[in-house]
C-alpha cells in the first residue's frame, strides 16, 4: 500500500520505461524463489521488489506524460474496491456467487440507462470482459434474431439463400471484423460504409451501399455504428442511422466502447443524439469512466434480445426451476462462466461521488483536447488531421521542408523514439494511408502546458531525423 501511495503521489512527466524483454525476464527470474521442496518462507523484500518492478515497467497512466492509449488513469478508490474483489473473489455470472455484484449491475444499469433513454421495464444490461466481447455478443444476438436456425444448423450459404452480412463504418474497430470471422459470416460479407471528411459514416451513401450489397446476394442483419472511433474519436450520425436501420429492419449496434461515457455529461450527450434508436450499445467503463480494466456494459433496448445470443443447457449452473434468487443470474446471456465482478469499482465510485465526478473529468478531457487542437493549428510546422470530437486527436509533424514521401516514415520514427525516450507515451495511427501521431487524453493531471512540452520533444526529434540524424 505504501508503495502504491508513493507511486500515485509522483506527478513527474513520464511515459514508459521500455525494457528489453530478455533483460526484464532475467530481472523477474531473479525474484523467483529457488526453494523447490517446501513452501518458501515469506520474504517481504522479495514481495516489495516484485511490486516495484510491476509498477515501474507499466505505462504510467497517472502521469501527465501518458497520452497514448484509451485505458484510464484509474481513480484510486476504484482500485481499492478491485482489491477487495480479488480478496473476496465473488464471480458475478450467478447471483449465489456474487450477490452484491449482481445487484450492483442492476442498479448501475438503471443509472446509466437514464442517459440512454430506453424503457425501464424492457431494457437489459450484461457486463462483459471488454468491448471486443460485447461487440461479439451483440452481433451474435443480432445474427440469431434474423437467422434463428444459424445457431444449430450453421450458415445458410449452402442453401443458396442470401448470405448473412454486417455493415460497418470503414473505420470500425477491428473487433467487429474479428467477430464476423468468429460468427462464420466471413470477411467478404463485411460491407464497409464510406466515411465523410470528419471520418464519420457518410449518411447519404448508406442507402446506396446497402442496396448494392443486397444485389450481391447479401442480407445485412446488423449495422454497426461507432460512438467514438478508435483512430480519431469520430461519432457516427446515430439519429439518421437509427431511422434508416429501422426502415430496413436491420439491427443497429452502437460500438460506444470509447465514447458512450459522454452520455453522462449534459454538455456532451448530444454527440450521441439518437442513441435511443439503437438496438444495442457497448460501453467500456474502463476507458472514460476511469475504472480498472475490464469493465464493459452491453445494453439491449429490448431485454428479450439478450436471451438470443447464446443457447446452452447445463444443469450444473442453469437452474431448471428458477426462483427469486436466480432472477439476476447472467450466465445464460454472457459468454463467460466465471466472470470478474467488474461492476464493483464503477458502482462504488458512482455511489460515493455521484455522476458529477465522471461528467467533470470527461468534460475536462474533451475541453483540453479542443485546446491542444488550437495549439496545433497555431504551430506552422504541425498539421492538424481532424477536428477532435472528444478526447482523441491526431496530428503530424510537417515542417515546410519535409518531402511528401517522407511524411509517413518520419511520424513512425518520431513515435518510436518518443516511446524509447520514455518522457511521454503517445500512439500512432494511419489516416488515409499516412501515419499520424495520436494523443488520447485519459487523466486529468494533463494540462495544455504538458502538451506544449510534448510538441517541443516531437520538434526536436523530427528536426534531428530530417537533418540526417537517421
Ligand atoms: C471503438 C472501440 N471498440 C472496441 C474496442 C475494444 O474494446 P476492449 O479493448 O475493451 O476489448 C476499442 C478499444 O480500444 C475501441 O476503441
Short mmCIF file of C-alpha atoms and ligand atoms in Angstrom, two decimals:
data_model
loop_
_atom_site.label_atom_id
_atom_site.label_comp_id
_atom_site.label_asym_id
_atom_site.label_seq_id
_atom_site.Cartn_x
_atom_site.Cartn_y
_atom_site.Cartn_z
CA UNK A 1 0.00 0.00 0.00
CA UNK A 2 2.77 2.44 0.87
CA UNK A 3 4.48 1.62 -2.47
CA UNK A 4 1.28 2.45 -4.33
CA UNK A 5 0.83 5.61 -2.29
CA UNK A 6 4.19 6.98 -3.38
CA UNK A 7 3.51 5.85 -6.96
CA UNK A 8 0.28 7.85 -7.01
CA UNK A 9 1.93 10.87 -5.40
CA UNK A 10 4.51 11.07 -8.20
CA UNK A 11 3.28 13.56 -10.80
CA UNK A 12 6.51 13.71 -12.76
CA UNK A 13 6.23 13.55 -16.54
CA UNK A 14 6.98 10.05 -17.73
CA UNK A 15 5.74 7.61 -20.33
CA UNK A 16 7.09 4.09 -20.39
CA UNK A 17 10.34 2.61 -19.21
CA UNK A 18 10.71 0.23 -22.15
CA UNK A 19 12.95 -2.68 -21.26
CA UNK A 20 14.42 -5.38 -23.44
CA UNK A 21 12.21 -8.48 -22.78
CA UNK A 22 15.30 -10.61 -22.14
CA UNK A 23 16.60 -8.18 -19.53
CA UNK A 24 13.20 -7.99 -17.86
CA UNK A 25 12.85 -11.78 -17.90
CA UNK A 26 16.19 -12.03 -16.11
CA UNK A 27 15.18 -9.43 -13.55
CA UNK A 28 11.86 -11.21 -12.95
CA UNK A 29 13.53 -14.63 -12.76
CA UNK A 30 15.91 -13.32 -10.11
CA UNK A 31 12.86 -12.56 -7.96
CA UNK A 32 11.62 -16.17 -8.02
CA UNK A 33 12.37 -18.35 -5.04
CA UNK A 34 14.77 -21.19 -5.62
CA UNK A 35 13.03 -23.26 -2.96
CA UNK A 36 11.50 -26.31 -4.72
CA UNK A 37 10.60 -28.78 -1.99
CA UNK A 38 8.96 -26.75 0.76
CA UNK A 39 6.74 -23.70 0.84
CA UNK A 40 9.19 -20.82 0.88
CA UNK A 41 9.33 -18.57 3.93
CA UNK A 42 7.53 -15.27 3.26
CA UNK A 43 10.08 -12.74 2.13
CA UNK A 44 8.83 -9.19 2.38
CA UNK A 45 11.78 -7.84 0.45
CA UNK A 46 11.00 -10.13 -2.47
CA UNK A 47 7.36 -9.06 -2.49
CA UNK A 48 8.32 -5.37 -2.37
CA UNK A 49 10.71 -5.84 -5.27
CA UNK A 50 8.01 -7.60 -7.32
CA UNK A 51 5.59 -4.72 -6.67
CA UNK A 52 8.25 -2.14 -7.54
CA UNK A 53 9.12 -3.91 -10.78
CA UNK A 54 5.44 -4.22 -11.72
CA UNK A 55 4.78 -0.53 -11.07
CA UNK A 56 7.95 0.68 -12.78
CA UNK A 57 7.53 -1.28 -16.01
CA UNK A 58 3.96 -0.16 -16.73
CA UNK A 59 2.78 2.69 -18.90
CA UNK A 60 2.50 5.45 -16.31
CA UNK A 61 -1.22 6.06 -16.64
CA UNK A 62 -1.41 8.60 -13.81
CA UNK A 63 1.42 10.74 -15.13
CA UNK A 64 0.90 13.82 -17.34
CA UNK A 65 3.24 12.10 -19.81
CA UNK A 66 0.62 9.43 -20.58
CA UNK A 67 -1.29 10.50 -23.67
CA UNK A 68 -1.25 7.42 -25.82
CA UNK A 69 -3.92 4.81 -25.18
CA UNK A 70 -7.53 4.51 -24.12
CA UNK A 71 -7.22 2.80 -20.77
CA UNK A 72 -7.76 5.13 -17.86
CA UNK A 73 -5.66 6.82 -15.28
CA UNK A 74 -7.80 4.98 -12.74
CA UNK A 75 -9.45 6.78 -9.81
CA UNK A 76 -7.54 5.21 -6.89
CA UNK A 77 -10.67 4.34 -4.91
CA UNK A 78 -11.75 2.11 -7.80
CA UNK A 79 -8.51 0.21 -7.33
CA UNK A 80 -9.26 -0.29 -3.64
CA UNK A 81 -12.59 -1.96 -4.47
CA UNK A 82 -10.90 -4.04 -7.18
CA UNK A 83 -8.50 -5.23 -4.50
CA UNK A 84 -11.46 -6.18 -2.28
CA UNK A 85 -12.94 -8.10 -5.23
CA UNK A 86 -9.71 -10.03 -5.62
CA UNK A 87 -9.69 -10.98 -1.97
CA UNK A 88 -13.35 -11.94 -1.51
CA UNK A 89 -13.48 -13.48 -5.02
CA UNK A 90 -17.15 -13.32 -5.93
CA UNK A 91 -17.51 -14.15 -9.63
CA UNK A 92 -20.60 -12.42 -10.92
CA UNK A 93 -22.35 -14.60 -13.52
CA UNK A 94 -24.63 -16.16 -10.90
CA UNK A 95 -26.41 -14.41 -8.05
CA UNK A 96 -25.46 -17.01 -5.46
CA UNK A 97 -21.76 -16.48 -6.21
CA UNK A 98 -21.83 -12.68 -6.30
CA UNK A 99 -24.87 -11.24 -4.60
CA UNK A 100 -23.82 -7.62 -4.25
CA UNK A 101 -22.15 -7.50 -7.70
CA UNK A 102 -25.38 -8.83 -9.28
CA UNK A 103 -27.48 -6.19 -7.53
CA UNK A 104 -24.89 -3.50 -8.32
CA UNK A 105 -25.15 -4.44 -12.01
CA UNK A 106 -28.90 -3.91 -11.86
CA UNK A 107 -28.53 -0.54 -10.12
CA UNK A 108 -25.73 0.69 -12.38
CA UNK A 109 -27.73 -0.33 -15.46
CA UNK A 110 -30.71 1.69 -14.20
CA UNK A 111 -28.49 4.71 -13.52
CA UNK A 112 -26.83 4.70 -16.93
CA UNK A 113 -29.98 3.87 -18.83
CA UNK A 114 -31.36 7.22 -17.69
CA UNK A 115 -28.93 8.75 -20.19
CA UNK A 116 -29.71 6.26 -22.96
CA UNK A 117 -33.46 6.63 -22.51
CA UNK A 118 -34.84 3.12 -23.02
CA UNK A 119 -37.99 1.78 -21.34
CA UNK A 120 -37.00 0.95 -17.77
CA UNK A 121 -39.15 -2.20 -17.81
CA UNK A 122 -37.82 -3.70 -21.02
CA UNK A 123 -34.11 -2.86 -21.48
CA UNK A 124 -31.33 -5.22 -20.31
CA UNK A 125 -27.64 -4.90 -19.47
CA UNK A 126 -24.94 -7.55 -19.37
CA UNK A 127 -21.35 -6.98 -18.26
CA UNK A 128 -18.65 -8.49 -20.49
CA UNK A 129 -14.88 -8.75 -20.20
CA UNK A 130 -14.10 -5.93 -22.61
CA UNK A 131 -15.63 -4.10 -25.53
CA UNK A 132 -14.49 -6.70 -28.05
CA UNK A 133 -16.53 -9.37 -26.30
CA UNK A 134 -19.51 -7.01 -26.02
CA UNK A 135 -19.37 -6.38 -29.77
CA UNK A 136 -19.17 -10.12 -30.46
CA UNK A 137 -22.09 -10.83 -28.11
CA UNK A 138 -24.30 -8.15 -29.67
CA UNK A 139 -23.55 -9.40 -33.18
CA UNK A 140 -24.42 -12.94 -32.09
CA UNK A 141 -27.76 -11.78 -30.70
CA UNK A 142 -28.46 -9.83 -33.90
CA UNK A 143 -27.49 -12.72 -36.16
CA UNK A 144 -29.56 -15.25 -34.22
CA UNK A 145 -32.56 -12.95 -34.32
CA UNK A 146 -32.58 -12.65 -38.11
CA UNK A 147 -31.26 -16.17 -38.75
CA UNK A 148 -32.79 -18.27 -35.95
CA UNK A 149 -31.57 -21.57 -37.47
CA UNK A 150 -27.92 -20.46 -37.79
CA UNK A 151 -27.05 -21.46 -34.19
CA UNK A 152 -27.90 -25.12 -34.66
CA UNK A 153 -27.81 -25.52 -38.44
CA UNK A 154 -24.84 -23.34 -39.36
CA UNK A 155 -24.64 -20.81 -42.17
CA UNK A 156 -27.47 -20.90 -44.71
CA UNK A 157 -24.97 -20.28 -47.55
CA UNK A 158 -25.25 -23.78 -48.98
CA UNK A 159 -28.98 -23.44 -49.48
CA UNK A 160 -28.44 -20.67 -51.99
CA UNK A 161 -30.15 -18.24 -49.65
CA UNK A 162 -28.93 -14.67 -49.14
CA UNK A 163 -25.65 -14.65 -47.21
CA UNK A 164 -25.67 -13.06 -43.71
CA UNK A 165 -23.67 -9.83 -43.71
CA UNK A 166 -22.85 -6.89 -41.44
CA UNK A 167 -22.50 -3.27 -42.48
CA UNK A 168 -19.87 -1.18 -40.69
CA UNK A 169 -18.24 2.22 -40.92
CA UNK A 170 -14.97 1.88 -42.83
CA UNK A 171 -13.07 2.90 -39.67
CA UNK A 172 -14.80 0.47 -37.28
CA UNK A 173 -12.74 -1.19 -34.52
CA UNK A 174 -11.05 -4.42 -35.58
CA UNK A 175 -13.03 -6.45 -33.04
CA UNK A 176 -16.03 -6.22 -35.37
CA UNK A 177 -14.24 -7.92 -38.30
CA UNK A 178 -12.92 -10.44 -35.81
CA UNK A 179 -16.46 -11.08 -34.55
CA UNK A 180 -17.65 -11.58 -38.12
CA UNK A 181 -14.93 -14.21 -38.53
CA UNK A 182 -15.89 -15.97 -35.29
CA UNK A 183 -19.58 -15.86 -36.23
CA UNK A 184 -18.89 -17.62 -39.52
CA UNK A 185 -20.00 -14.59 -41.52
CA UNK A 186 -16.73 -14.27 -43.39
CA UNK A 187 -14.66 -11.16 -44.06
CA UNK A 188 -16.10 -10.96 -47.57
CA UNK A 189 -19.56 -10.36 -46.10
CA UNK A 190 -18.50 -7.21 -44.26
CA UNK A 191 -20.00 -4.25 -46.08
CA UNK A 192 -17.83 -1.19 -45.49
CA UNK A 193 -19.72 2.09 -45.48
CA UNK A 194 -17.78 5.08 -46.83
CA UNK A 195 -16.80 7.92 -44.48
CA UNK A 196 -17.15 11.67 -44.85
CA UNK A 197 -14.42 14.28 -44.26
CA UNK A 198 -14.94 14.07 -40.49
CA UNK A 199 -14.30 10.30 -40.60
CA UNK A 200 -17.96 9.55 -39.75
CA UNK A 201 -20.22 7.23 -41.75
CA UNK A 202 -21.35 9.32 -44.75
CA UNK A 203 -25.09 9.07 -44.25
CA UNK A 204 -26.03 9.80 -47.87
CA UNK A 205 -24.02 6.78 -49.02
CA UNK A 206 -25.50 4.24 -46.61
CA UNK A 207 -28.71 3.54 -48.56
CA UNK A 208 -26.99 3.01 -51.94
CA UNK A 209 -24.24 0.85 -50.36
CA UNK A 210 -26.81 -1.38 -48.65
CA UNK A 211 -28.83 -1.70 -51.87
CA UNK A 212 -25.70 -2.69 -53.77
CA UNK A 213 -24.97 -5.31 -51.07
CA UNK A 214 -28.48 -6.70 -51.48
CA UNK A 215 -27.95 -7.01 -55.24
CA UNK A 216 -24.80 -9.05 -54.48
CA UNK A 217 -26.93 -11.55 -52.56
CA UNK A 218 -26.11 -10.29 -49.07
CA UNK A 219 -28.62 -9.98 -46.25
CA UNK A 220 -27.34 -7.35 -43.82
CA UNK A 221 -28.58 -8.30 -40.34
CA UNK A 222 -26.65 -5.68 -38.38
CA UNK A 223 -25.38 -2.18 -38.95
CA UNK A 224 -22.53 -1.22 -36.63
CA UNK A 225 -22.02 2.46 -35.88
CA UNK A 226 -19.28 3.90 -33.71
CA UNK A 227 -19.73 6.41 -30.93
CA UNK A 228 -16.11 7.43 -30.82
CA UNK A 229 -13.94 5.62 -33.36
CA UNK A 230 -10.65 4.31 -32.09
CA UNK A 231 -8.46 6.21 -34.51
CA UNK A 232 -9.86 9.75 -34.28
CA UNK A 233 -12.81 9.56 -31.86
CA UNK A 234 -15.43 10.31 -34.53
CA UNK A 235 -19.14 9.91 -33.73
CA UNK A 236 -21.34 8.42 -36.45
CA UNK A 237 -24.74 10.06 -37.09
CA UNK A 238 -26.79 7.76 -34.86
CA UNK A 239 -30.07 9.61 -35.29
CA UNK A 240 -30.18 9.15 -39.05
CA UNK A 241 -28.66 5.67 -38.92
CA UNK A 242 -31.33 4.66 -36.39
CA UNK A 243 -34.12 5.73 -38.76
CA UNK A 244 -32.51 4.00 -41.69
CA UNK A 245 -31.90 0.76 -39.80
CA UNK A 246 -35.47 0.69 -38.57
CA UNK A 247 -36.82 1.34 -42.07
CA UNK A 248 -34.80 -1.58 -43.42
CA UNK A 249 -35.45 -3.91 -40.48
CA UNK A 250 -31.74 -4.08 -39.60
CA UNK A 251 -30.37 -4.28 -36.03
CA UNK A 252 -28.37 -1.16 -35.11
CA UNK A 253 -25.45 -1.87 -32.80
CA UNK A 254 -23.52 1.11 -31.47
CA UNK A 255 -19.93 0.50 -30.51
CA UNK A 256 -19.63 3.11 -27.80
CA UNK A 257 -16.66 1.41 -26.16
CA UNK A 258 -14.82 4.70 -26.17
CA UNK A 259 -17.44 7.43 -26.38
CA UNK A 260 -20.64 6.18 -24.69
CA UNK A 261 -19.38 7.71 -21.44
CA UNK A 262 -20.04 11.17 -22.90
CA UNK A 263 -23.71 10.40 -22.22
CA UNK A 264 -23.25 11.22 -18.54
CA UNK A 265 -22.31 14.82 -19.40
CA UNK A 266 -25.17 17.24 -20.02
CA UNK A 267 -22.88 19.26 -22.26
CA UNK A 268 -21.54 16.40 -24.39
CA UNK A 269 -24.50 13.99 -24.55
CA UNK A 270 -25.56 15.49 -27.89
CA UNK A 271 -22.67 13.65 -29.60
CA UNK A 272 -24.80 10.51 -29.25
CA UNK A 273 -28.05 12.08 -30.38
CA UNK A 274 -30.41 9.30 -31.45
CA UNK A 275 -28.82 6.62 -29.25
CA UNK A 276 -32.30 5.59 -28.09
CA UNK A 277 -32.94 4.26 -31.60
CA UNK A 278 -30.15 1.67 -31.31
CA UNK A 279 -30.85 -1.98 -30.53
CA UNK A 280 -27.66 -2.47 -28.54
CA UNK A 281 -24.82 -0.41 -27.15
CA UNK A 282 -21.33 -1.45 -25.99
CA UNK A 283 -19.93 0.85 -23.29
CA UNK A 284 -16.43 0.45 -21.81
CA UNK A 285 -16.24 1.88 -18.32
CA UNK A 286 -12.52 1.05 -18.23
CA UNK A 287 -11.97 3.79 -20.78
CA UNK A 288 -13.71 7.04 -19.91
CA UNK A 289 -15.27 6.07 -16.58
CA UNK A 290 -11.79 5.70 -15.04
CA UNK A 291 -12.07 2.22 -13.52
CA UNK A 292 -9.68 -0.73 -13.88
CA UNK A 293 -9.95 -2.93 -16.98
CA UNK A 294 -12.00 -4.76 -17.88
CA UNK A 295 -15.40 -3.28 -17.17
CA UNK A 296 -17.80 -3.25 -20.10
CA UNK A 297 -21.55 -2.83 -20.11
CA UNK A 298 -23.56 -4.17 -23.03
CA UNK A 299 -27.04 -2.68 -23.20
CA UNK A 300 -30.01 -4.00 -25.18
CA UNK A 301 -33.06 -1.86 -25.90
CA UNK A 302 -35.23 -4.95 -25.83
CA UNK A 303 -34.15 -7.20 -22.98
CA UNK A 304 -35.61 -10.25 -24.71
CA UNK A 305 -32.94 -9.84 -27.41
CA UNK A 306 -30.21 -10.51 -24.87
CA UNK A 307 -31.54 -14.04 -24.45
CA UNK A 308 -30.86 -14.82 -28.10
CA UNK A 309 -27.08 -14.58 -28.08
CA UNK A 310 -26.34 -18.00 -26.53
CA UNK A 311 -28.34 -21.20 -26.29
CA UNK A 312 -26.74 -23.63 -23.88
CA UNK A 313 -28.12 -26.11 -21.40
CA UNK A 314 -26.04 -27.05 -18.36
CA UNK A 315 -27.90 -28.37 -15.36
CA UNK A 316 -24.91 -27.72 -13.09
CA UNK A 317 -25.33 -23.95 -13.39
CA UNK A 318 -28.54 -23.06 -15.21
CA UNK A 319 -31.39 -23.81 -12.84
CA UNK A 320 -34.29 -25.71 -14.30
CA UNK A 321 -36.55 -24.36 -11.58
CA UNK A 322 -35.79 -20.62 -11.50
CA UNK A 323 -36.68 -18.77 -8.32
CA UNK A 324 -36.18 -15.25 -6.99
CA UNK A 325 -32.51 -16.00 -6.31
CA UNK A 326 -31.74 -16.95 -9.91
CA UNK A 327 -33.56 -13.97 -11.47
CA UNK A 328 -30.34 -11.93 -11.61
CA UNK A 329 -28.14 -14.74 -12.99
CA UNK A 330 -26.38 -13.57 -16.13
CA UNK A 331 -24.58 -16.82 -17.02
CA UNK A 332 -27.08 -17.51 -19.80
CA UNK A 333 -26.56 -14.16 -21.53
CA UNK A 334 -22.81 -13.61 -21.26
CA UNK A 335 -20.02 -15.64 -22.79
CA UNK A 336 -18.05 -16.05 -19.58
CA UNK A 337 -18.88 -18.66 -17.00
CA UNK A 338 -16.57 -17.30 -14.29
CA UNK A 339 -16.62 -13.52 -14.64
CA UNK A 340 -14.92 -10.83 -12.61
CA UNK A 341 -17.31 -8.72 -10.53
CA UNK A 342 -16.19 -5.87 -12.72
CA UNK A 343 -19.09 -3.60 -11.87
CA UNK A 344 -17.96 -3.10 -8.27
CA UNK A 345 -15.35 -0.34 -8.81
CA UNK A 346 -17.74 1.56 -11.09
CA UNK A 347 -20.76 1.20 -8.83
CA UNK A 348 -18.70 2.15 -5.77
CA UNK A 349 -17.31 5.32 -7.38
CA UNK A 350 -20.81 6.22 -8.57
CA UNK A 351 -22.24 5.56 -5.10
CA UNK A 352 -19.57 7.51 -3.26
CA UNK A 353 -19.06 10.51 -5.57
CA UNK A 354 -22.09 10.52 -7.89
CA UNK A 355 -22.38 11.29 -11.60
CA UNK A 356 -20.60 14.67 -11.47
CA UNK A 357 -17.21 13.05 -10.85
CA UNK A 358 -17.42 11.36 -14.24
CA UNK A 359 -19.03 14.27 -16.06
CA UNK A 360 -16.44 16.75 -14.82
CA UNK A 361 -13.47 14.59 -15.72
CA UNK A 362 -14.86 13.80 -19.18
CA UNK A 363 -15.64 17.45 -19.87
CA UNK A 364 -12.17 18.50 -18.72
CA UNK A 365 -10.52 15.97 -21.05
CA UNK A 366 -12.66 16.95 -24.05
CA UNK A 367 -12.09 20.69 -23.43
CA UNK A 368 -8.36 20.06 -23.09
CA UNK A 369 -8.37 18.23 -26.43
CA UNK A 370 -10.04 21.20 -28.10
CA UNK A 371 -7.40 23.46 -26.58
CA UNK A 372 -4.47 21.36 -27.77
CA UNK A 373 -6.03 21.24 -31.21
CA UNK A 374 -5.94 25.05 -31.31
CA UNK A 375 -2.29 24.87 -30.26
CA UNK A 376 -1.52 22.56 -33.19
CA UNK A 377 -3.35 24.90 -35.60
CA UNK A 378 -1.13 27.75 -34.42
CA UNK A 379 2.13 25.89 -34.98
CA UNK A 380 3.32 26.29 -38.59
CA UNK A 381 5.40 23.09 -38.54
CA UNK A 382 2.50 20.90 -37.36
CA UNK A 383 -0.53 19.73 -39.30
CA UNK A 384 -3.99 19.10 -37.86
CA UNK A 385 -5.57 15.97 -39.31
CA UNK A 386 -9.13 16.42 -38.00
CA UNK A 387 -11.29 18.47 -35.70
CA UNK A 388 -11.42 16.40 -32.48
CA UNK A 389 -14.88 15.43 -31.27
CA UNK A 390 -13.90 14.01 -27.90
CA UNK A 391 -10.53 13.37 -26.24
CA UNK A 392 -8.58 11.83 -29.15
CA UNK A 393 -6.54 13.97 -31.51
CA UNK A 394 -4.33 13.04 -34.45
CA UNK A 395 -1.78 15.37 -35.99
CA UNK A 396 1.50 15.35 -37.91
CA UNK A 397 4.88 16.97 -37.65
CA UNK A 398 5.07 18.58 -41.07
CA UNK A 399 7.57 21.42 -41.42
CA UNK A 400 7.79 23.23 -44.76
CA UNK A 401 10.94 21.36 -45.84
CA UNK A 402 9.62 17.80 -45.40
CA UNK A 403 9.09 15.86 -48.63
CA UNK A 404 5.63 14.28 -49.08
CA UNK A 405 7.19 10.84 -49.44
CA UNK A 406 8.91 11.20 -46.03
CA UNK A 407 5.87 12.23 -44.00
CA UNK A 408 4.77 8.70 -43.10
CA UNK A 409 8.23 7.44 -42.21
CA UNK A 410 9.04 10.46 -40.06
CA UNK A 411 5.83 10.18 -37.95
CA UNK A 412 6.51 6.49 -37.31
CA UNK A 413 10.12 7.21 -36.36
CA UNK A 414 9.06 10.07 -34.05
CA UNK A 415 6.55 7.88 -32.25
CA UNK A 416 9.09 5.12 -31.76
CA UNK A 417 11.75 7.48 -30.43
CA UNK A 418 9.29 9.05 -28.02
CA UNK A 419 8.38 5.62 -26.75
CA UNK A 420 12.01 4.71 -26.19
CA UNK A 421 12.96 8.06 -24.62
CA UNK A 422 10.19 7.44 -22.09
CA UNK A 423 9.21 11.01 -21.21
CA UNK A 424 5.86 10.77 -22.95
CA UNK A 425 3.72 7.94 -24.22
CA UNK A 426 1.75 8.58 -27.43
CA UNK A 427 0.44 6.32 -30.19
CA UNK A 428 0.23 6.40 -33.97
CA UNK A 429 -2.47 5.66 -36.50
CA UNK A 430 -2.62 5.64 -40.29
CA UNK A 431 -5.11 8.08 -41.72
CA UNK A 432 -5.74 7.81 -45.47
CA UNK A 433 -2.67 5.57 -45.59
CA UNK A 434 -0.31 8.08 -43.97
CA UNK A 435 0.84 7.80 -40.36
CA UNK A 436 -0.27 10.42 -37.88
CA UNK A 437 0.68 10.96 -34.24
CA UNK A 438 -2.23 10.23 -31.90
CA UNK A 439 -2.84 11.52 -28.41
CA UNK A 440 -5.65 10.38 -26.11
CA UNK A 441 -6.30 12.47 -23.01
CA UNK A 442 -7.12 9.96 -20.28
CA UNK A 443 -6.12 11.56 -16.99
CA UNK A 444 -6.87 14.98 -15.54
CA UNK A 445 -3.28 15.65 -14.48
CA UNK A 446 -2.50 16.62 -18.08
CA UNK A 447 -2.62 20.31 -18.98
CA UNK A 448 -2.05 22.21 -22.22
CA UNK A 449 1.42 23.04 -20.90
CA UNK A 450 2.34 19.34 -20.90
CA UNK A 451 1.16 19.09 -24.48
CA UNK A 452 3.37 22.04 -25.46
CA UNK A 453 6.30 20.18 -23.89
CA UNK A 454 5.39 17.13 -25.98
CA UNK A 455 5.37 19.27 -29.14
CA UNK A 456 8.83 20.54 -28.20
CA UNK A 457 10.08 16.97 -27.91
CA UNK A 458 8.47 15.99 -31.22
CA UNK A 459 10.02 19.01 -32.92
CA UNK A 460 13.49 18.20 -31.61
CA UNK A 461 13.25 14.56 -32.72
CA UNK A 462 11.67 15.47 -36.06
CA UNK A 463 14.36 18.05 -36.84
CA UNK A 464 17.05 15.58 -35.95
CA UNK A 465 15.52 12.97 -38.26
CA UNK A 466 15.18 15.42 -41.14
CA UNK A 467 18.64 16.90 -40.67
CA UNK A 468 20.16 13.48 -41.15
CA UNK A 469 20.14 12.07 -37.61
CA UNK A 470 18.56 9.00 -39.22
C1 LIG B 1 -14.27 1.82 -30.56
C2 LIG B 1 -13.72 0.62 -29.85
N1 LIG B 1 -14.40 -0.53 -29.86
C3 LIG B 1 -13.96 -1.63 -29.22
C4 LIG B 1 -12.77 -1.62 -28.56
C5 LIG B 1 -12.29 -2.87 -27.89
O1 LIG B 1 -12.53 -2.75 -26.55
P1 LIG B 1 -11.69 -3.63 -25.48
O2 LIG B 1 -10.29 -3.17 -25.59
O3 LIG B 1 -12.36 -3.28 -24.19
O4 LIG B 1 -11.88 -5.06 -25.87
C6 LIG B 1 -11.99 -0.46 -28.53
C7 LIG B 1 -10.69 -0.45 -27.85
O5 LIG B 1 -9.93 0.42 -27.90
C8 LIG B 1 -12.49 0.69 -29.18
O6 LIG B 1 -11.79 1.83 -29.21
#
